[in-house]
XYZ file of C-alpha atoms in Angstrom:
756
model
C 0.000 0.000 0.000
C 1.361 3.401 -0.958
C 1.668 6.261 1.420
C -1.057 8.140 -0.409
C -3.446 5.180 -0.122
C -2.651 4.559 3.540
C -3.577 8.129 4.407
C -7.092 7.556 3.120
C -7.867 4.327 4.972
C -9.813 5.874 7.808
C -10.093 8.833 10.063
C -12.068 9.148 13.293
C -15.209 10.659 11.785
C -16.941 8.598 9.103
C -17.172 11.598 6.784
C -13.429 12.123 7.178
C -12.617 9.149 4.974
C -12.123 9.399 1.237
C -15.506 11.061 0.965
C -14.375 13.744 3.374
C -12.221 15.423 0.698
C -14.405 17.670 -1.422
C -14.656 16.859 -5.110
C -13.462 19.570 -7.468
C -16.327 20.519 -9.756
C -16.454 22.940 -12.700
C -18.216 25.493 -10.521
C -15.337 25.434 -8.033
C -12.849 25.778 -10.902
C -14.681 28.882 -12.107
C -14.171 30.447 -8.685
C -10.453 29.610 -8.822
C -10.139 31.068 -12.345
C -11.782 34.290 -11.114
C -9.333 34.502 -8.203
C -6.407 33.833 -10.548
C -7.357 36.612 -12.965
C -8.061 39.008 -10.105
C -4.594 38.469 -8.634
C -2.921 38.818 -12.046
C -4.669 42.160 -12.533
C -3.562 43.410 -9.141
C 0.193 42.744 -9.569
C 2.490 42.317 -12.608
C 3.270 38.826 -13.870
C 6.862 37.723 -13.261
C 9.231 36.928 -16.121
C 9.351 33.246 -15.297
C 5.623 32.917 -14.820
C 3.914 29.881 -16.199
C 1.535 31.962 -18.271
C 4.378 33.514 -20.322
C 4.261 30.549 -22.695
C 0.634 31.249 -23.630
C -0.128 33.222 -26.776
C -2.061 35.905 -24.877
C 0.074 38.741 -23.439
C -0.195 39.269 -19.668
C -2.682 42.003 -18.732
C -1.542 45.294 -17.333
C -2.327 45.940 -13.662
C -5.368 48.147 -13.108
C -6.630 50.271 -10.260
C -9.570 48.571 -8.534
C -11.846 50.841 -6.558
C -13.150 49.980 -3.105
C -16.527 49.159 -4.642
C -14.944 46.738 -7.136
C -13.030 44.976 -4.378
C -16.115 44.766 -2.165
C -18.277 43.332 -4.950
C -15.642 40.740 -5.828
C -15.269 39.694 -2.197
C -19.053 39.304 -1.852
C -19.104 37.332 -5.102
C -16.410 34.951 -3.846
C -18.251 34.502 -0.559
C -21.397 33.536 -2.440
C -19.577 31.180 -4.818
C -17.675 29.469 -2.006
C -20.432 29.155 0.584
C -23.374 28.237 -1.648
C -23.861 25.166 -3.855
C -22.866 24.924 -7.502
C -24.596 27.153 -10.032
C -25.100 26.646 -13.768
C -22.656 28.646 -15.851
C -25.487 30.847 -17.082
C -26.401 31.875 -13.535
C -22.752 32.258 -12.572
C -22.112 34.594 -15.502
C -25.248 36.536 -14.596
C -23.698 37.188 -11.199
C -20.542 38.516 -12.870
C -22.533 41.227 -14.691
C -25.069 41.959 -11.943
C -25.077 45.321 -10.103
C -24.627 43.617 -6.729
C -21.819 41.144 -7.483
C -20.532 42.429 -10.827
C -16.743 42.427 -11.416
C -14.568 45.046 -13.099
C -14.979 45.120 -16.942
C -11.281 44.323 -17.488
C -11.534 41.454 -15.013
C -14.586 40.117 -16.848
C -12.813 40.425 -20.193
C -9.774 38.491 -18.978
C -12.028 35.795 -17.513
C -13.825 35.437 -20.871
C -10.468 35.151 -22.657
C -9.402 32.422 -20.256
C -12.634 30.488 -20.804
C -12.232 30.733 -24.591
C -8.627 29.599 -24.219
C -9.592 26.663 -22.023
C -10.747 24.512 -24.949
C -8.061 25.531 -27.431
C -5.019 25.188 -25.141
C -6.109 21.972 -23.448
C -5.461 20.460 -20.063
C -2.266 22.515 -19.679
C -4.416 25.325 -18.302
C -5.215 23.218 -15.230
C -1.548 22.336 -14.681
C -0.615 26.011 -15.067
C -3.293 26.829 -12.512
C -1.844 24.234 -10.136
C 1.636 25.741 -10.462
C 0.393 29.265 -9.956
C -1.507 28.329 -6.808
C 1.654 26.632 -5.551
C 3.662 29.825 -6.087
C 0.996 31.954 -4.439
C 0.989 29.709 -1.391
C 4.770 29.858 -1.152
C 4.714 33.656 -1.501
C 4.901 34.923 2.080
C 4.000 38.452 0.985
C 0.610 37.449 -0.381
C -2.248 39.170 1.414
C -4.583 36.170 1.108
C -2.425 33.786 3.128
C -5.132 33.836 5.779
C -8.871 34.133 5.403
C -11.495 32.384 3.318
C -9.733 32.823 -0.047
C -6.425 31.494 1.255
C -8.047 28.452 2.829
C -10.054 27.836 -0.324
C -6.959 27.930 -2.558
C -5.042 25.645 -0.203
C -7.922 23.192 -0.244
C -8.028 23.233 -4.055
C -4.242 22.783 -4.198
C -4.300 19.759 -1.855
C -7.154 18.202 -3.816
C -5.386 18.706 -7.164
C -2.160 17.350 -5.682
C -3.899 14.070 -4.849
C -5.605 13.718 -8.211
C -4.214 11.341 -10.823
C -3.816 12.333 -14.456
C -6.981 10.455 -15.336
C -8.908 12.420 -12.722
C -7.425 15.681 -13.990
C -8.555 14.811 -17.492
C -12.088 14.078 -16.258
C -12.145 17.402 -14.451
C -10.992 19.193 -17.603
C -13.634 17.519 -19.777
C -16.348 18.222 -17.198
C -15.301 21.875 -17.092
C -15.439 22.122 -20.907
C -18.896 20.506 -20.935
C -20.055 22.813 -18.162
C -18.895 25.884 -20.053
C -20.230 24.821 -23.457
C -23.634 23.880 -22.087
C -23.888 27.238 -20.377
C -22.923 29.064 -23.576
C -25.391 27.086 -25.690
C -28.371 28.033 -23.500
C -30.321 31.134 -24.392
C -29.752 34.001 -21.982
C -32.816 36.230 -22.193
C -31.712 38.612 -19.464
C -28.264 38.780 -17.910
C -28.901 41.809 -15.738
C -30.536 41.289 -12.368
C -31.820 44.051 -10.202
C -30.304 44.640 -6.809
C -33.425 43.708 -4.840
C -33.688 40.273 -6.432
C -30.210 39.400 -5.207
C -30.753 40.776 -1.746
C -33.982 38.781 -1.386
C -32.518 35.569 -2.785
C -30.104 34.892 0.034
C -31.767 31.581 0.851
C -32.504 30.615 -2.756
C -30.394 28.022 -4.500
C -30.379 26.958 -8.145
C -27.731 24.220 -8.304
C -26.874 22.458 -11.531
C -27.858 18.905 -12.246
C -25.427 16.081 -11.415
C -25.313 15.033 -15.095
C -23.364 18.197 -15.874
C -20.483 16.885 -13.803
C -20.460 13.280 -14.843
C -18.594 11.266 -12.216
C -17.519 14.460 -10.481
C -21.051 15.332 -9.358
C -20.983 16.997 -5.949
C -23.265 19.953 -5.423
C -22.634 20.330 -1.707
C -19.185 20.365 -0.185
C -18.568 19.584 3.472
C -18.245 23.209 4.514
C -21.183 24.321 2.377
C -23.473 21.719 3.893
C -22.288 22.508 7.437
C -22.885 26.227 6.886
C -26.321 25.635 5.382
C -27.395 23.323 8.218
C -26.111 25.739 10.870
C -27.910 28.692 9.266
C -31.238 26.922 8.849
C -31.082 25.416 12.357
C -30.504 28.867 13.851
C -33.368 30.315 11.807
C -35.753 27.553 12.858
C -34.876 28.300 16.480
C -34.848 32.101 16.437
C -36.782 33.299 13.380
C -38.576 30.576 11.473
C -40.253 32.919 9.001
C -36.854 33.699 7.439
C -35.946 30.039 7.053
C -36.715 28.074 3.922
C -40.190 26.642 3.536
C -40.569 23.008 4.678
C -40.785 21.698 1.122
C -37.772 23.704 -0.097
C -35.710 22.870 2.986
C -36.406 19.156 2.654
C -35.410 19.305 -1.014
C -32.046 20.850 -0.108
C -31.519 18.351 2.701
C -32.164 15.473 0.300
C -29.480 16.923 -1.972
C -27.031 17.109 0.929
C -27.864 13.557 2.016
C -27.322 12.307 -1.534
C -23.935 14.032 -1.764
C -22.842 13.369 1.842
C -24.823 10.363 3.004
C -22.934 10.179 6.329
C -23.976 13.696 7.373
C -25.999 13.052 10.531
C -26.706 16.768 11.010
C -28.743 16.772 7.788
C -30.992 14.024 9.148
C -31.406 15.870 12.428
C -32.407 19.077 10.625
C -34.824 16.955 8.611
C -36.285 15.784 11.928
C -36.837 19.398 13.000
C -38.349 20.220 9.620
C -40.814 17.323 9.892
C -41.801 18.362 13.393
C -42.837 21.837 12.263
C -45.256 20.339 9.717
C -46.451 17.786 12.322
C -45.233 14.786 10.334
C -44.161 12.933 13.459
C -43.741 9.567 11.781
C -41.180 10.980 9.337
C -39.628 12.973 12.197
C -39.014 9.810 14.209
C -37.611 8.058 11.142
C -35.252 10.977 10.444
C -34.117 11.015 14.073
C -33.329 7.293 13.974
C -31.372 7.787 10.759
C -29.453 10.604 12.420
C -28.502 8.219 15.244
C -27.467 5.552 12.740
C -25.139 8.000 11.016
C -23.500 9.569 14.043
C -19.698 9.382 14.045
C -19.717 6.678 16.687
C -21.975 4.468 14.571
C -19.396 4.057 11.805
C -16.267 4.267 13.892
C -16.247 0.556 14.622
C -15.673 -0.228 10.949
C -12.587 1.988 10.721
C -9.130 0.536 10.846
C -7.875 3.252 13.144
C -9.753 3.156 16.434
C -10.540 6.322 18.356
C -10.018 6.729 22.081
C -12.525 4.820 24.144
C -13.840 7.967 25.812
C -14.800 9.415 22.443
C -16.306 6.409 20.706
C -19.719 6.617 22.335
C -19.869 10.344 22.843
C -22.652 10.745 20.314
C -24.658 7.836 21.695
C -25.761 9.479 24.928
C -26.645 12.709 23.109
C -28.678 10.557 20.736
C -30.502 9.058 23.722
C -31.074 12.537 25.104
C -32.622 13.752 21.835
C -34.814 10.672 21.614
C -36.015 11.320 25.173
C -36.894 14.888 24.216
C -38.883 13.602 21.251
C -40.819 11.151 23.430
C -41.476 13.957 25.920
C -42.856 16.055 23.071
C -45.193 13.190 22.182
C -46.228 12.812 25.828
C -44.621 9.352 26.164
C -43.199 9.862 29.641
C -42.300 6.218 30.289
C -40.261 5.911 27.085
C -38.668 9.290 27.748
C -37.552 8.183 31.229
C -36.006 5.016 29.788
C -34.015 7.011 27.244
C -32.899 9.449 29.953
C -31.706 6.617 32.194
C -29.662 5.221 29.319
C -28.273 8.696 28.651
C -27.333 9.180 32.307
C -25.526 5.826 32.456
C -23.499 6.551 29.316
C -22.735 10.119 30.415
C -21.471 8.880 33.777
C -19.381 6.200 32.107
C -17.621 8.645 29.817
C -17.473 11.577 32.234
C -19.585 14.012 30.196
C -20.907 16.293 32.943
C -22.671 18.615 30.511
C -24.835 15.860 29.017
C -25.384 14.428 32.506
C -26.787 17.700 33.807
C -28.948 18.153 30.709
C -30.413 14.698 31.247
C -31.129 15.494 34.906
C -32.882 18.710 33.839
C -35.199 16.795 31.556
C -35.765 14.102 34.167
C -36.756 16.810 36.655
C -39.108 18.232 34.037
C -40.829 14.879 33.560
C -41.098 14.352 37.322
C -42.281 17.964 37.885
C -39.708 18.827 40.528
C -37.451 21.839 40.996
C -33.710 21.915 40.471
C -31.473 24.515 42.169
C -30.332 27.717 40.534
C -27.217 27.255 38.376
C -23.842 28.343 39.713
C -21.545 31.008 38.324
C -19.105 28.598 36.711
C -21.675 26.461 34.925
C -21.334 25.962 31.170
C -23.536 28.032 28.907
C -25.464 25.060 27.501
C -26.206 23.732 30.959
C -27.148 27.188 32.193
C -29.571 27.525 29.283
C -31.221 24.164 29.988
C -31.426 24.772 33.740
C -33.127 28.163 33.323
C -35.684 26.712 30.918
C -36.350 23.875 33.365
C -36.923 26.357 36.186
C -39.368 28.323 34.038
C -41.253 25.125 33.277
C -41.381 24.216 36.955
C -42.651 27.676 37.878
C -45.453 27.301 35.351
C -46.537 24.020 36.949
C -46.199 25.487 40.444
C -48.369 28.473 39.548
C -51.134 26.181 38.355
C -50.965 24.177 41.582
C -51.256 27.238 43.814
C -47.716 28.169 44.833
C -47.147 31.568 46.390
C -46.890 34.340 43.768
C -44.156 36.054 45.795
C -42.004 32.921 45.705
C -42.536 32.441 41.973
C -41.656 36.023 41.106
C -38.570 35.780 43.316
C -37.350 32.776 41.330
C -38.265 34.568 38.131
C -36.093 37.528 39.084
C -33.157 35.182 39.677
C -33.589 33.649 36.220
C -33.847 37.110 34.649
C -30.639 38.205 36.351
C -28.693 35.181 35.116
C -29.998 35.323 31.552
C -29.488 39.067 31.160
C -25.889 38.804 32.354
C -25.170 36.189 29.681
C -27.396 37.629 26.913
C -29.505 34.492 26.477
C -32.142 36.031 24.230
C -34.462 33.039 23.950
C -34.493 32.461 27.719
C -35.072 36.173 28.323
C -38.028 36.178 25.941
C -39.439 33.011 27.483
C -39.022 34.466 30.974
C -40.982 37.620 30.080
C -43.643 35.477 28.421
C -43.935 33.408 31.610
C -44.251 36.592 33.651
C -47.057 37.676 31.317
C -48.763 34.312 31.825
C -48.482 34.614 35.621
C -50.104 38.054 35.630
C -52.860 36.714 33.371
C -53.449 33.758 35.680
C -53.748 36.013 38.718
C -56.147 38.327 36.881
C -53.793 41.291 36.548
C -54.494 41.831 32.873
C -53.044 45.336 32.753
C -49.687 44.136 34.116
C -49.801 41.231 31.652
C -50.357 43.650 28.796
C -47.452 45.816 29.979
C -45.107 42.802 30.135
C -46.174 41.727 26.660
C -45.521 45.184 25.226
C -42.169 45.333 26.992
C -41.051 42.127 25.286
C -42.291 43.321 21.898
C -40.472 46.642 22.241
C -37.191 45.326 23.621
C -34.317 45.130 21.132
C -33.533 41.413 21.011
C -30.903 41.289 18.283
C -27.789 39.259 17.618
C -25.545 40.047 14.642
C -28.267 42.374 13.292
C -30.779 39.502 13.316
C -33.973 40.109 15.249
C -35.044 37.317 17.582
C -38.416 35.845 16.637
C -38.527 32.586 18.552
C -40.076 31.209 21.734
C -41.986 33.689 23.851
C -42.910 36.164 21.124
C -46.018 34.375 19.852
C -47.624 33.911 23.321
C -47.294 37.603 24.196
C -48.748 38.584 20.819
C -51.696 36.300 21.562
C -52.023 37.966 24.976
C -52.302 41.346 23.259
C -54.900 39.987 20.827
C -57.099 38.755 23.664
C -56.624 41.991 25.598
C -57.612 44.100 22.584
C -60.676 41.910 22.067
C -61.626 42.281 25.740
C -61.394 46.051 25.356
C -63.657 45.986 22.294
C -60.887 46.750 19.776
C -61.662 43.843 17.485
C -60.248 45.601 14.416
C -56.896 46.128 16.103
C -56.988 42.563 17.416
C -57.434 41.306 13.856
C -54.434 43.351 12.688
C -52.236 41.901 15.440
C -53.555 38.426 14.642
C -52.587 38.778 10.981
C -49.162 40.040 12.039
C -48.743 37.037 14.350
C -49.824 34.667 11.601
C -47.220 36.130 9.244
C -44.437 35.825 11.837
C -45.322 32.311 13.019
C -46.876 30.430 10.110
C -46.265 26.876 11.294
C -46.471 24.465 14.197
C -45.860 24.610 17.129
C -46.216 28.416 17.362
C -49.277 28.353 15.094
C -51.133 26.408 17.808
C -51.243 29.523 20.011
C -52.591 32.003 17.483
C -55.101 29.513 16.052
C -56.454 28.962 19.567
C -56.589 32.727 20.094
C -58.308 33.272 16.754
C -61.196 30.891 17.488
C -61.508 32.054 21.103
C -61.807 35.718 20.124
C -64.242 34.902 17.308
C -66.445 32.842 19.652
C -66.312 35.552 22.323
C -67.351 38.266 19.885
C -70.196 36.122 18.551
C -71.462 35.552 22.107
C -71.412 39.294 22.783
C -73.414 39.882 19.602
C -75.879 37.052 20.416
C -74.894 35.175 17.266
C -74.903 31.813 18.933
C -74.707 29.644 15.818
C -71.515 31.395 14.793
C -70.191 31.133 18.345
C -70.989 27.417 18.339
C -68.943 26.857 15.168
C -65.890 28.654 16.529
C -66.179 26.896 19.889
C -66.203 23.529 18.137
C -63.075 24.565 16.212
C -61.544 25.672 19.497
C -62.024 22.176 20.914
C -59.103 20.944 18.781
C -56.663 23.299 20.531
C -58.053 23.551 24.089
C -60.842 21.137 24.958
C -61.619 22.553 28.410
C -61.857 26.141 27.188
C -64.099 25.020 24.332
C -66.449 23.193 26.716
C -66.679 26.330 28.878
C -67.629 28.350 25.805
C -70.191 25.755 24.758
C -71.721 25.796 28.247
C -71.888 29.604 28.146
C -73.655 29.468 24.772
C -76.136 26.841 25.989
C -77.031 28.894 29.089
C -77.433 32.046 26.992
C -79.803 30.166 24.670
C -81.762 28.924 27.725
C -80.806 25.333 26.967
C -80.186 24.523 30.603
C -79.974 20.750 30.214
C -77.178 20.962 27.643
C -75.368 23.621 29.645
C -75.471 21.507 32.787
C -74.214 18.490 30.827
C -71.176 20.428 29.578
C -70.338 21.749 33.037
C -70.716 18.391 34.759
C -68.465 16.772 32.145
C -65.767 19.258 33.148
C -66.255 18.846 36.873
C -65.861 15.069 36.606
C -62.187 15.537 35.732
C -60.124 15.231 38.920
C -57.060 16.782 37.242
C -58.898 19.901 36.102
C -56.862 23.083 36.398
C -58.037 25.365 39.236
C -58.793 28.301 36.911
C -61.019 26.146 34.704
C -62.635 24.612 37.785
C -63.534 28.013 39.225
C -64.945 29.269 35.933
C -67.005 26.102 35.510
C -68.488 26.524 38.997
C -69.302 30.174 38.251
C -71.193 29.108 35.124
C -72.982 26.420 37.151
C -73.991 29.076 39.691
C -75.458 31.200 36.880
C -77.370 28.171 35.666
C -78.736 27.494 39.145
C -79.766 31.145 39.451
C -81.860 30.844 36.295
C -83.425 27.628 37.600
C -83.975 28.989 41.150
C -81.801 26.214 42.531
C -81.112 26.275 46.246
C -77.422 25.311 45.967
C -76.256 28.548 44.339
C -74.537 29.895 47.443
C -72.891 26.513 48.100
C -71.432 26.386 44.567
C -70.151 29.960 44.841
C -68.567 29.245 48.235
C -66.750 26.212 46.828
C -65.502 28.250 43.878
C -64.296 31.044 46.130
C -62.359 28.632 48.343
C -60.518 27.240 45.304
C -59.868 30.742 43.945
C -58.346 31.971 47.185
C -56.253 28.844 47.661
C -54.688 29.321 44.213
C -54.452 33.137 44.378
C -56.942 33.700 41.538
C -57.780 37.247 42.568
C -59.826 38.208 39.538
C -62.020 35.121 39.769
C -62.421 35.845 43.490
C -63.679 39.331 42.628
C -66.101 37.897 40.068
C -67.498 35.552 42.715
C -68.059 38.544 45.012
C -70.116 40.162 42.268
C -72.128 36.975 41.856
C -72.778 36.968 45.598
C -73.977 40.550 45.241
C -76.322 39.510 42.426
C -77.635 36.634 44.562
C -78.182 38.835 47.633
C -79.844 41.563 45.587
C -82.224 39.615 43.353
C -83.027 36.485 45.338
C -82.404 37.213 49.011
C -83.515 40.871 48.840
C -80.696 42.095 51.069
C -79.392 45.182 49.252
C -77.082 46.307 52.053
C -75.163 43.026 52.115
C -75.221 42.989 48.307
C -73.631 46.455 48.266
C -70.818 45.233 50.558
C -70.167 42.168 48.368
C -70.152 44.157 45.128
C -67.895 46.825 46.575
C -65.362 44.153 47.644
C -64.761 43.014 44.088
C -65.506 46.203 42.154
C -62.011 47.715 42.301
C -60.326 44.598 40.901
C -62.831 44.368 38.054
C -62.589 48.035 37.061
C -58.781 48.034 37.245
C -58.069 44.859 35.272
C -61.182 43.378 33.737
C -62.530 43.406 30.186
C -64.984 46.170 29.417
C -67.801 43.609 29.369
C -67.116 42.756 33.007
C -66.603 46.432 33.837
C -69.984 47.314 32.342
C -71.732 44.459 34.165
C -70.066 45.412 37.446
C -71.001 49.077 37.012
C -74.606 48.187 36.240
C -74.829 45.898 39.279
C -73.153 48.489 41.519
C -75.696 51.150 40.514
C -78.586 48.765 41.097
C -77.343 47.843 44.595
C -76.951 51.522 45.555
C -80.480 52.349 44.409
C -81.944 49.261 46.114
C -80.074 49.949 49.347
C -81.189 53.575 49.371
C -84.765 52.657 48.543
C -84.863 50.203 51.462
C -84.612 53.165 53.838
C -87.732 54.788 52.265
C -86.152 58.181 51.522
C -88.072 61.120 50.028
C -88.810 60.963 46.317
C -86.676 64.017 45.577
C -83.644 62.429 47.205
C -84.141 59.259 45.174
C -84.408 61.250 41.956
C -81.187 63.068 42.834
C -79.427 59.762 43.558
C -80.583 58.164 40.311
C -79.537 61.304 38.401
C -76.072 60.984 39.955
C -75.798 57.360 38.802
C -77.081 57.988 35.252
C -73.611 58.933 33.816
C -72.214 55.707 35.252
C -74.964 53.674 33.631
C -74.612 55.508 30.313
C -70.899 54.671 30.389
C -71.843 51.032 30.891
C -74.132 51.263 27.856
C -71.263 52.675 25.795
C -69.119 49.712 26.777
C -71.870 47.254 25.845
C -72.462 48.920 22.501
C -68.724 48.971 21.753
C -68.856 45.191 22.066
C -72.107 45.146 20.045
C -73.717 43.557 23.083
C -77.009 45.306 22.492
C -79.033 42.962 24.701
C -77.217 44.150 27.824
C -77.547 47.784 26.723
C -81.318 47.285 26.447
C -81.358 45.917 29.990
C -79.809 49.170 31.249
C -82.386 51.350 29.424
C -85.227 49.152 30.709
C -83.914 49.450 34.261
C -83.681 53.251 34.054
C -87.145 53.558 32.494
C -88.712 51.387 35.195
C -86.846 53.191 37.978
C -88.040 56.607 36.813
C -91.534 55.213 36.336
C -91.708 54.088 39.979
C -90.443 57.530 41.026
C -93.078 59.315 38.932
C -90.585 61.074 36.628
C -92.474 60.661 33.343
C -90.134 62.719 31.152
C -87.044 60.734 32.123
C -89.028 57.487 31.859
C -90.126 58.346 28.326
C -86.597 59.366 27.334
C -85.056 56.024 28.309
C -88.037 54.072 27.034
C -87.513 55.783 23.683
C -83.820 54.837 23.711
C -84.783 51.243 24.374
C -87.323 51.360 21.548
C -84.821 52.743 19.031
C -82.181 50.189 20.007
C -84.709 47.355 19.961
C -85.919 48.304 16.476
C -82.355 48.323 15.183
C -81.250 45.116 16.903
C -84.364 43.157 17.727
C -83.218 39.723 16.611
C -81.692 37.529 19.270
C -82.550 39.762 22.251
C -83.177 38.102 25.588
C -83.193 40.004 28.827
C -81.125 38.620 31.728
C -81.473 41.251 34.442
C -81.607 38.647 37.200
C -78.312 36.824 36.466
C -74.748 38.036 36.261
C -73.967 36.317 32.945
């Protein structure tokens, strides 16, 4: 065996064997020819140069402007980093306004290409000699950098090629050039915008153009492409290639470099975002099969024992994450145990800690705050695990003060190390906590803070985890405030930024929830029913609550009770959903004059206070006020109950709740005052004082197009003035009711005796 053959027996990585060396293709030779002519134009050719024997005289050096040098450098970067282009597209780049070269440079390149066929294979040998001299020239400015490394790589590859291989390369280059010249070129000038927008677009040539030298993707090109697309899928998916286009490019890479495990793993991520989990699992298994450790056993040169199985425990870790995503906790624990054993055996503390983080996540337990000297990857995983634990703890009723204290510690660590995704996720979790506790204004402020913060890295704006949930929070808040037009604009913006799964799950849920809510306000129950059924796909419990609300509003009490009881049968029901279901059941019992209304409300209030659900607690106080006012006829106690929850509702609640609370508050004041049998003039003065408050409530109802509730307010005012003998005021509000009823008569049902 020769020395040259023995060097190619095996390396440690499977793609570091013979296939590790990139194949020289005509496209790569075009880049080298461009570099050669550029360097010859920059400095005079020496007397003993290899090109002196050619019939063409050496060109005279020219002055290249800064713009010419910049365009040529950008052109080389594109030709080196991106896959092979047809000669027609390559030449179009040479004359484009973005990457165009100097006219003299282009002329010399054309002369060289015309000479390539007439002179013969000597051109390649001359190129080899000239690269050799450039490498040996210590004064050359390209000794370091991308161009220098590229030329050295070409030189090493040509040095290892036999004469037969050189001849094949020459013939492939001639075929490549002639085929490009034979094609019709309708337009060789591209506008600047088309090139700036085509950064992720590839138009590689077909393998048949290369013959046996077909290789569209080199090792470095494929590694760069996979790294770029992986980062975009994590931080800004909308700028990544579409799933179909990305899979097409990955198939090309896999065909050219079939041992590239990273390509299979990126294919796994690509399949996950289109919810093709079967293909995702298959791609992940293929990635494990093609890890460096999988092929190392077949190599003649063995690697150190501590390195052979390094990829195996990371493979087990990724498989555990996939099972956790599917909800297969038992399989995920088995994979994590295998990962922990392998990580302990080979002393990989980073993988060991990552596995423990995921094991703690599956077992829903807390892990301590990371130390100062922890690695960045482990710090990232630990912070995300703590955020996940805090979310679970908030649902199970942990103290808000303790949760926000832990949240501040995570924020401090992530801000010190500029972990953008963890920072965004932390603010999104803070927004979710405020929403859970009923502080909707604080939640809206946190959401706007995240959307206005400058999360950028290398001039790339972060658009990953955490952004979509806060946008959905703003959509719901705008809908609660009656700004449905603005909510639709934000929804369309969110849809454009997060077009695919899993982020699309959040805005689709928000879309159907807002649509169902608006339809309920407008008494369009058939439309609300359709959207609630669509909502069931994304959040079953929320959909059942909406369906129960619709059934009660349509006076279908049997169906409404069936929906609520189906929720209450679930022992693992979240406390917030449990409280809301009991509130709806209390409204149903109020309509049916059921005697257990106060018992249901007391049970709901106990759960709300145990889990710090302050807004739901305030809503229960208002329901107690409604019960005391309408059914127990105790206006004084009703006034105390309503006043206890009024401040929370007016400060944080949707305008629908604010209007209902205002209406109930005015009714309790009038009823409490009337119980003392005051003079008629004093009652008229009191009602006149409360009229602006009630008119404001009507404005809120009409902003939501909830005309049925607005009619209830006008009916109440007309009846109140009628009992007080004020005929003019009675007629005024009766006329307002008549006008509103004539405009929006369909679907009106009066519910003055329930707080629904």
